[in-house]
Amino acid sequence: MNKKNKKNYKNSSKKFNKPARKPMERITKVSFVKDIRDGLTEKANLIGKINRVVQTGGPTVFVISDGTGSLSLKGFVGPGQRAFPEIEEGDSIKAFVKIEEFQGETEGEIIKINKLSESENKDFLKSIENIEKERATILPPEFLVKDKILDKLRDLFIKAATEIRLAIIQDRPIIVRHHNDADGYSSGFSLERAILPLIEEQHGSEKAAWEFFQRAPCQAPFYELDDSIRDTANSLRNVAKFSNKMPLVIIADNGSSEQDLMAIKQGKIHGADFIVIDHHGFDKDVISPEVKVHINPFLVGEDGSDFSAGMLCTEIARFINPKVKNISQIPAMAGFADMIQLGNPKVMEQYLKIAEKEGYTKELLSDISLVIDYVSTRVRFMEVREYIEVLFGEPREKQKKLVELMAPYIRDLNAKGLAMGKSNAQQEKLGKITLQIVEIDKTFPGFGFYPRPGRAIEMVHEDLQSEKGITSLVTAGIMNTAITLRATDEANFSVHDLIEFIKKKSPDSFVNGGGHKNAGSINFLPYKKDEVVKLLKEFIKER
Amino acid sequence: MNKKNKKNYKNSSKKFNKPARKPMERITKVSFVKDIRDGLTEKANLIGKINRVVQTGGPTVFVISDGTGSLSLKGFVGPGQRAFPEIEEGDSIKAFVKIEEFQGETEGEIIKINKLSESENKDFLKSIENIEKERATILPPEFLVKDKILDKLRDLFIKAATEIRLAIIQDRPIIVRHHNDADGYSSGFSLERAILPLIEEQHGSEKAAWEFFQRAPCQAPFYELDDSIRDTANSLRNVAKFSNKMPLVIIADNGSSEQDLMAIKQGKIHGADFIVIDHHGFDKDVISPEVKVHINPFLVGEDGSDFSAGMLCTEIARFINPKVKNISQIPAMAGFADMIQLGNPKVMEQYLKIAEKEGYTKELLSDISLVIDYVSTRVRFMEVREYIEVLFGEPREKQKKLVELMAPYIRDLNAKGLAMGKSNAQQEKLGKITLQIVEIDKTFPGFGFYPRPGRAIEMVHEDLQSEKGITSLVTAGIMNTAITLRATDEANFSVHDLIEFIKKKSPDSFVNGGGHKNAGSINFLPYKKDEVVKLLKEFIKER
Amino acid sequence: MNKKNKKNYKNSSKKFNKPARKPMERITKVSFVKDIRDGLTEKANLIGKINRVVQTGGPTVFVISDGTGSLSLKGFVGPGQRAFPEIEEGDSIKAFVKIEEFQGETEGEIIKINKLSESENKDFLKSIENIEKERATILPPEFLVKDKILDKLRDLFIKAATEIRLAIIQDRPIIVRHHNDADGYSSGFSLERAILPLIEEQHGSEKAAWEFFQRAPCQAPFYELDDSIRDTANSLRNVAKFSNKMPLVIIADNGSSEQDLMAIKQGKIHGADFIVIDHHGFDKDVISPEVKVHINPFLVGEDGSDFSAGMLCTEIARFINPKVKNISQIPAMAGFADMIQLGNPKVMEQYLKIAEKEGYTKELLSDISLVIDYVSTRVRFMEVREYIEVLFGEPREKQKKLVELMAPYIRDLNAKGLAMGKSNAQQEKLGKITLQIVEIDKTFPGFGFYPRPGRAIEMVHEDLQSEKGITSLVTAGIMNTAITLRATDEANFSVHDLIEFIKKKSPDSFVNGGGHKNAGSINFLPYKKDEVVKLLKEFIKER
């Protein structure tokens, strides 16, 4: 997307399907699919590319697309017999057809059909490309708030939005895969709100919202090879059964790390493409070369703790679809869920004001975020699109009632989880630093328990600070093969340094892990647990 | 349902769809949807409520209902163009239509359509309400057996049956969620047998049996918030994709306890309604205020161990649908599965006689119940409707063969489970009482093992009594975070008292649990296991 | 299938649907369904069996089949009214119909329909049986390679192929259930490649490939009762919803053992039939009496380690469908995956040559097999038909890219698994034999870890031999309730003898298990673990 193109799109109210001007002027009296769908023509000349050939027990159906929409053309020579066998998928054709209505859909009955000559084809492909590009092009809006991170990422936003629009225009399914927490759901939902109406408009049907779009959380905090194999397998099935194209996959609030690389490469082999919108850190950017667009504050010298993925995706949603609705409250909620007020209080203030205008107080946003967190642990990998809509305020009244019912209930669960954690927490002074240990497997009831271990440990960690005023504190939730860690600034901790330390002292532990300086987790072999805990203490003593 | 209405329904052979008399006599020559479906009319005046507006690529489709059935009316002004934009979902209309057959369904082509005037609308809504109420009204049958519990619950049965019929008449989907054991399956199946034929009749299609009905077991022994969120999410999806209504959920052999409350409240926020038919105890009735009907022997001063849920549901099934088939053997089977012969031998005798008339001996019923128990552990949350039909004798011959194959196999599994349990059971004399302990996690092979721990412990408990003649016995199956308990009457045990005892002595154990006096289970934090076992011994000593 | 019939089928290029000659010559001017589908007839006399009666809201639809194909006949007396109520499912009829095209399918409108007289019916059933048999009959091809095992199994191959073709011809769905490893996938895929095109031809539709065929791995190394209950439940649902027939289930690379018996018997009660193609050993052949065909080298006095199931199924695939494509490289891959080069190097050589002709080197085959093994652990019980196609080279270019990406990645995972295993392996000299122990639960990260424990132990076992030159070695991977074992020939080990030994010394361990002499696993109760390990050492000392 070049900046010089921008001036063409002053008129942002143009319809998504309508190209600004007619291509291939050389060929006279050619109609656009879009125009045929709009009104009733009796007969028409069409030029298009064959996307699909379906042999029914009756006629042969050719689905063509000319950049403005898709249309089914029927050829009949005998029941179940292949009509026009010379015309195949991928061919560009011109056809003279009779326009009919069949079972509520507009269709064409082929009177004459021919492949384009080489020069016609060249012209046509150029023109279809232009139409699609033109329709994909956006008029970038102002951001909701002022922030240098947004300014630095603006060009990438334009590129991502254009690619997403182009995928819709080219009838590619879109899969949004997001982090399984409140910021991740916020990211996925704001994109969904922008994309779904465009898909419905493109295909002229509400059903298309289910056929060409899917949003689902990742279970791990990255896009796993497992996710990728499953997405690929499902997409290949849709290609085989419904002649779908391979999807554009948008990974939101995940996707920037080395751990996402294999999954992305795997999907690409089968024809999927990827866009990543993340704010998590990474050691080295191995993702950008593999994806259409990679958006992350760290890529422009900024810090991901200053801007959440839900914030980024809401702004991008407004680039994708200028008419997008019910998302302006999302950045504030997503931001609080990821504690952006600590890193970037100014941007939080601006977003909160916008949310408040929509009737969302800070307390309500926090409650909604709590409910999303809880529900995400119950629905796991399921999409539950309509239920998520309620959580995000569609309709507002149900959202309110649901949050009023569930937030107090979840707060009780959290309070109980905290009490359980405290009942078995051991403190130990290591130099100036207090180490607090909770043996998770021995303390909490196990599978399916809410709050999740990481959250329970966080609460125990915060509670000791506020109750006892301990400011130099590390809290460790110890499991059989992992430890989840929280530290105060004063403790001068670093998850990354700890990992390096253990790797050196005990290579057979096969330690790895990740997270931020003050919050993260490490994994190791189960028989090395005691050794790793010993090393953790040594590490803290030496800080 | 008022008693004064009863006299209208002497003629129980009336068809489900046919109202007894014509409403809105003021409006002349109005046809009922039902009448149009019955024969072939060329043109007709209809009055109805718009349930759904679907914009196809061709005509606009308005689905109307007038209390006697539903009909699709098509309006066409141009392909994909909204016809009669002034007519919206929820409006009441009168229409003059041409009746057509399209793809095997009767439809109407709109010649004229108008919203009703305010006064017409008022009349119509009153009349539709009357028609629906009239069709929902039942002529209560005699019970299969004589029992005071049934007599006391009779009015609630009438209310529940009427509500269920009304839901069917109003095209609401019905979800039956039942306990995951033989009594629970019996409850679910007898309701299914009554409801499915009415749904098929209402919609005039066999397909409707899948679109408007679902039966599935709960995994936990109550209707969990998880179940509720998933049911809600699926129902919201069906609302969005198929314009379904929100369901009526019948919770059977579960649902009366405080643990079901949040789930029911959650569903109600989204528009679901609930009926509970249970026989389990509860501390306080918090359910009645939240549901349409709450049926439980305890609500009328009786005891749930005197009547099983499968018995209750079979009797209610006969209220819902007087023509219900193949359920009269169910109460005996359900009753034996829940040991009702101990609490209420008279009623068991009567039900057994009825079952024997149908060719079901006590042994056969016990074998069927064994197979249901086993199959329920294999199919878990899946509905497997047709497989369950075979288990309940549709057809009888297959049921017989299946039980002959599987019952001996399952008895062998049980025998092996008993032998395993005995091999690691420790007895200890505590005062007059013998405490028998089996460490479940160390004794049985683990995940997926049949019999389930609770059943295995029960067998070990019974075996020691019969083998050694120990009459004052408590058997405890100890797991990492739970203990399952069985006691003889002579042991003077009480699960509830034990829970109170531990709560007092060791609040940090976070103990809770439930069940009956002599059979139940308790949960606690894993690191408190040894302390809880010590307290269990103290508790027994002190009895 | 008698050998004397063979001479009739010299012309192997005959079309699958076309019988060689016309039956029932007595009845004049009768058309075959197949002929009607081929061209456009206006009116026709048909003779057929009613497979299905569907009452729509419009006409009554009778689906007939005459051995050459299926056709829908419509009778109309009024919307939703049952036409020709005297004609029922299972009846044989003659009909005079008008041939029409409706929604792309050829259909007949009934002008006249009558049940056949008793003598006509007898003739017809005989003729339909002959047509079906004739179409099912095969002209057995030459084998791809020369091997006495194949020669001995030839007649069983013919029988199996004929039964499979007959099932397709009779519109029975086919379910292929295979072992969840590379040999199992090879078996399933080669059968799929032969069967799918015949199903598509039979039903004249691509959709049929999903309606009448399913392939999926078993999770356990046998066809469990769970699998059988689920397959049955799904099939019964398809019978109820779509009037399908009960399936023919082909169990491949599993199925020959006593552990498969209950599952097969269970399925048969509901009308499923079974064919087993396996090469695993068994104590006693209890399967043959229960299945249509049972193929296993052990049944003809040969050894299963000399021929893999993937090899067997590829050869059978060529019997089922002489035009089967893209499978000649499979035997080499399957063979290497199951180490057939050790037992039968000659056959491996021949198959490898064939694979090399197709451009598959030994290295590539080994890499593909590695990727299949990995993917199988990720997709678990899902079919992922199209993804599996890519793994097997459809298209070749994608297969190559995928293997190039994933094989090195998986080799790294394996290398890491080996290093982890070695880091915690303990060796102990017991007489002349070295026992190497790895405590799996303490050594590997747990659920979802790749490589799977069995594979990791195998690598540790091989590594010690090659690194330290230890030739008399037993390696034991110890879990809470199981031990996986590998032994060298020199160690004179036997998993079966070990099981007998422990059974005698410690009956309360409830030990069982299986596998080969030098590779297998045993299960026991968790509290007996230490005792079992002690007995394992005793057993080794005594060898």
Short mmCIF file of N, CA and C in Angstrom, two decimals, chain C residues 472-524:
data_model
loop_
_atom_site.label_atom_id
_atom_site.label_comp_id
_atom_site.label_asym_id
_atom_site.label_seq_id
_atom_site.Cartn_x
_atom_site.Cartn_y
_atom_site.Cartn_z
N SER C 472 24.01 -57.61 25.79
CA SER C 472 23.07 -58.41 26.56
C SER C 472 22.32 -57.44 27.49
N LEU C 473 21.27 -56.85 26.96
CA LEU C 473 20.68 -55.69 27.62
C LEU C 473 19.16 -55.77 27.66
N VAL C 474 18.62 -55.42 28.82
CA VAL C 474 17.17 -55.20 28.94
C VAL C 474 16.98 -53.76 29.40
N THR C 475 16.10 -53.02 28.73
CA THR C 475 15.80 -51.65 29.16
C THR C 475 14.34 -51.58 29.59
N ALA C 476 14.11 -51.01 30.76
CA ALA C 476 12.76 -50.94 31.32
C ALA C 476 12.38 -49.49 31.58
N GLY C 477 11.29 -49.06 30.96
CA GLY C 477 10.75 -47.73 31.24
C GLY C 477 9.63 -47.89 32.24
N ILE C 478 9.88 -47.40 33.46
CA ILE C 478 8.95 -47.70 34.55
C ILE C 478 7.99 -46.54 34.78
N MET C 479 6.70 -46.86 34.77
CA MET C 479 5.66 -45.88 35.09
C MET C 479 4.91 -46.33 36.33
N ASN C 480 3.92 -45.59 36.71
CA ASN C 480 3.20 -45.86 37.95
C ASN C 480 2.44 -47.19 37.91
N THR C 481 1.89 -47.50 36.75
CA THR C 481 1.10 -48.73 36.65
C THR C 481 1.54 -49.61 35.48
N ALA C 482 2.69 -49.32 34.91
CA ALA C 482 3.12 -50.07 33.73
C ALA C 482 4.62 -49.99 33.56
N ILE C 483 5.17 -50.98 32.87
CA ILE C 483 6.58 -50.96 32.47
C ILE C 483 6.63 -51.27 30.98
N THR C 484 7.37 -50.45 30.23
CA THR C 484 7.59 -50.77 28.82
C THR C 484 8.99 -51.35 28.71
N LEU C 485 9.15 -52.44 27.95
CA LEU C 485 10.39 -53.22 27.96
C LEU C 485 10.99 -53.41 26.58
N ARG C 486 12.31 -53.34 26.49
CA ARG C 486 13.03 -53.68 25.27
C ARG C 486 14.21 -54.57 25.66
N ALA C 487 14.50 -55.58 24.84
CA ALA C 487 15.59 -56.48 25.17
C ALA C 487 16.37 -56.86 23.91
N THR C 488 17.66 -57.15 24.08
CA THR C 488 18.44 -57.68 22.96
C THR C 488 18.23 -59.20 22.90
N ASP C 489 18.51 -59.78 21.73
CA ASP C 489 18.38 -61.23 21.59
C ASP C 489 19.22 -61.96 22.63
N GLU C 490 20.44 -61.44 22.82
CA GLU C 490 21.38 -62.10 23.71
C GLU C 490 20.88 -62.15 25.15
N ALA C 491 20.00 -61.23 25.50
CA ALA C 491 19.50 -61.18 26.88
C ALA C 491 18.52 -62.33 27.17
N ASN C 492 18.14 -63.03 26.10
CA ASN C 492 17.26 -64.20 26.28
C ASN C 492 16.00 -63.84 27.07
N PHE C 493 15.41 -62.71 26.70
CA PHE C 493 14.26 -62.19 27.44
C PHE C 493 12.96 -62.73 26.84
N SER C 494 11.86 -62.52 27.54
CA SER C 494 10.55 -62.82 26.98
C SER C 494 9.49 -62.10 27.80
N VAL C 495 8.81 -61.17 27.17
CA VAL C 495 7.76 -60.43 27.87
C VAL C 495 6.69 -61.41 28.37
N HIS C 496 6.34 -62.40 27.55
CA HIS C 496 5.30 -63.34 27.94
C HIS C 496 5.72 -64.17 29.15
N ASP C 497 6.97 -64.64 29.13
CA ASP C 497 7.46 -65.41 30.29
C ASP C 497 7.47 -64.55 31.54
N LEU C 498 7.86 -63.29 31.38
CA LEU C 498 7.88 -62.39 32.53
C LEU C 498 6.49 -62.27 33.15
N ILE C 499 5.51 -62.09 32.28
CA ILE C 499 4.13 -61.96 32.77
C ILE C 499 3.73 -63.22 33.54
N GLU C 500 4.03 -64.39 33.00
CA GLU C 500 3.70 -65.63 33.70
C GLU C 500 4.41 -65.71 35.05
N PHE C 501 5.67 -65.32 35.03
CA PHE C 501 6.50 -65.35 36.25
C PHE C 501 5.88 -64.48 37.35
N ILE C 502 5.50 -63.25 36.98
CA ILE C 502 4.94 -62.34 37.99
C ILE C 502 3.56 -62.81 38.44
N LYS C 503 2.79 -63.32 37.49
CA LYS C 503 1.46 -63.82 37.84
C LYS C 503 1.56 -64.88 38.93
N LYS C 504 2.58 -65.75 38.81
CA LYS C 504 2.75 -66.82 39.77
C LYS C 504 3.23 -66.27 41.11
N LYS C 505 4.22 -65.40 41.07
CA LYS C 505 4.87 -64.92 42.29
C LYS C 505 4.04 -63.87 43.02
N SER C 506 3.26 -63.11 42.27
CA SER C 506 2.51 -62.01 42.90
C SER C 506 1.15 -61.84 42.22
N PRO C 507 0.26 -62.78 42.51
CA PRO C 507 -1.05 -62.71 41.82
C PRO C 507 -1.80 -61.41 42.11
N ASP C 508 -1.58 -60.83 43.29
CA ASP C 508 -2.28 -59.59 43.63
C ASP C 508 -1.82 -58.38 42.81
N SER C 509 -0.76 -58.55 42.06
CA SER C 509 -0.32 -57.44 41.21
C SER C 509 -1.28 -57.25 40.02
N PHE C 510 -2.08 -58.25 39.76
CA PHE C 510 -3.00 -58.21 38.61
C PHE C 510 -2.24 -57.82 37.35
N VAL C 511 -1.10 -58.47 37.15
CA VAL C 511 -0.27 -58.12 36.01
C VAL C 511 -0.91 -58.64 34.72
N ASN C 512 -0.80 -57.86 33.66
CA ASN C 512 -1.06 -58.37 32.32
C ASN C 512 -0.29 -57.52 31.33
N GLY C 513 -0.40 -57.83 30.06
CA GLY C 513 0.38 -57.07 29.09
C GLY C 513 0.52 -57.84 27.81
N GLY C 514 1.48 -57.42 26.99
CA GLY C 514 1.64 -58.10 25.71
C GLY C 514 2.78 -57.52 24.91
N GLY C 515 2.85 -57.95 23.66
CA GLY C 515 3.92 -57.49 22.78
C GLY C 515 4.68 -58.67 22.23
N HIS C 516 5.90 -58.41 21.79
CA HIS C 516 6.74 -59.47 21.25
C HIS C 516 7.68 -59.97 22.35
N LYS C 517 8.49 -60.94 22.00
CA LYS C 517 9.46 -61.50 22.94
C LYS C 517 10.37 -60.40 23.49
N ASN C 518 10.91 -59.58 22.61
CA ASN C 518 11.92 -58.59 22.98
C ASN C 518 11.38 -57.17 23.14
N ALA C 519 10.09 -56.98 22.97
CA ALA C 519 9.54 -55.62 23.06
C ALA C 519 8.07 -55.72 23.45
N GLY C 520 7.72 -55.08 24.54
CA GLY C 520 6.33 -55.13 24.97
C GLY C 520 6.15 -54.33 26.24
N SER C 521 5.00 -54.51 26.86
CA SER C 521 4.78 -53.77 28.10
C SER C 521 3.90 -54.58 29.02
N ILE C 522 4.00 -54.29 30.32
CA ILE C 522 3.17 -54.95 31.31
C ILE C 522 2.48 -53.90 32.17
N ASN C 523 1.28 -54.24 32.64
CA ASN C 523 0.52 -53.36 33.54
C ASN C 523 0.34 -54.05 34.88
N PHE C 524 0.13 -53.26 35.93
CA PHE C 524 -0.05 -53.83 37.27
C PHE C 524 -0.70 -52.76 38.14
#
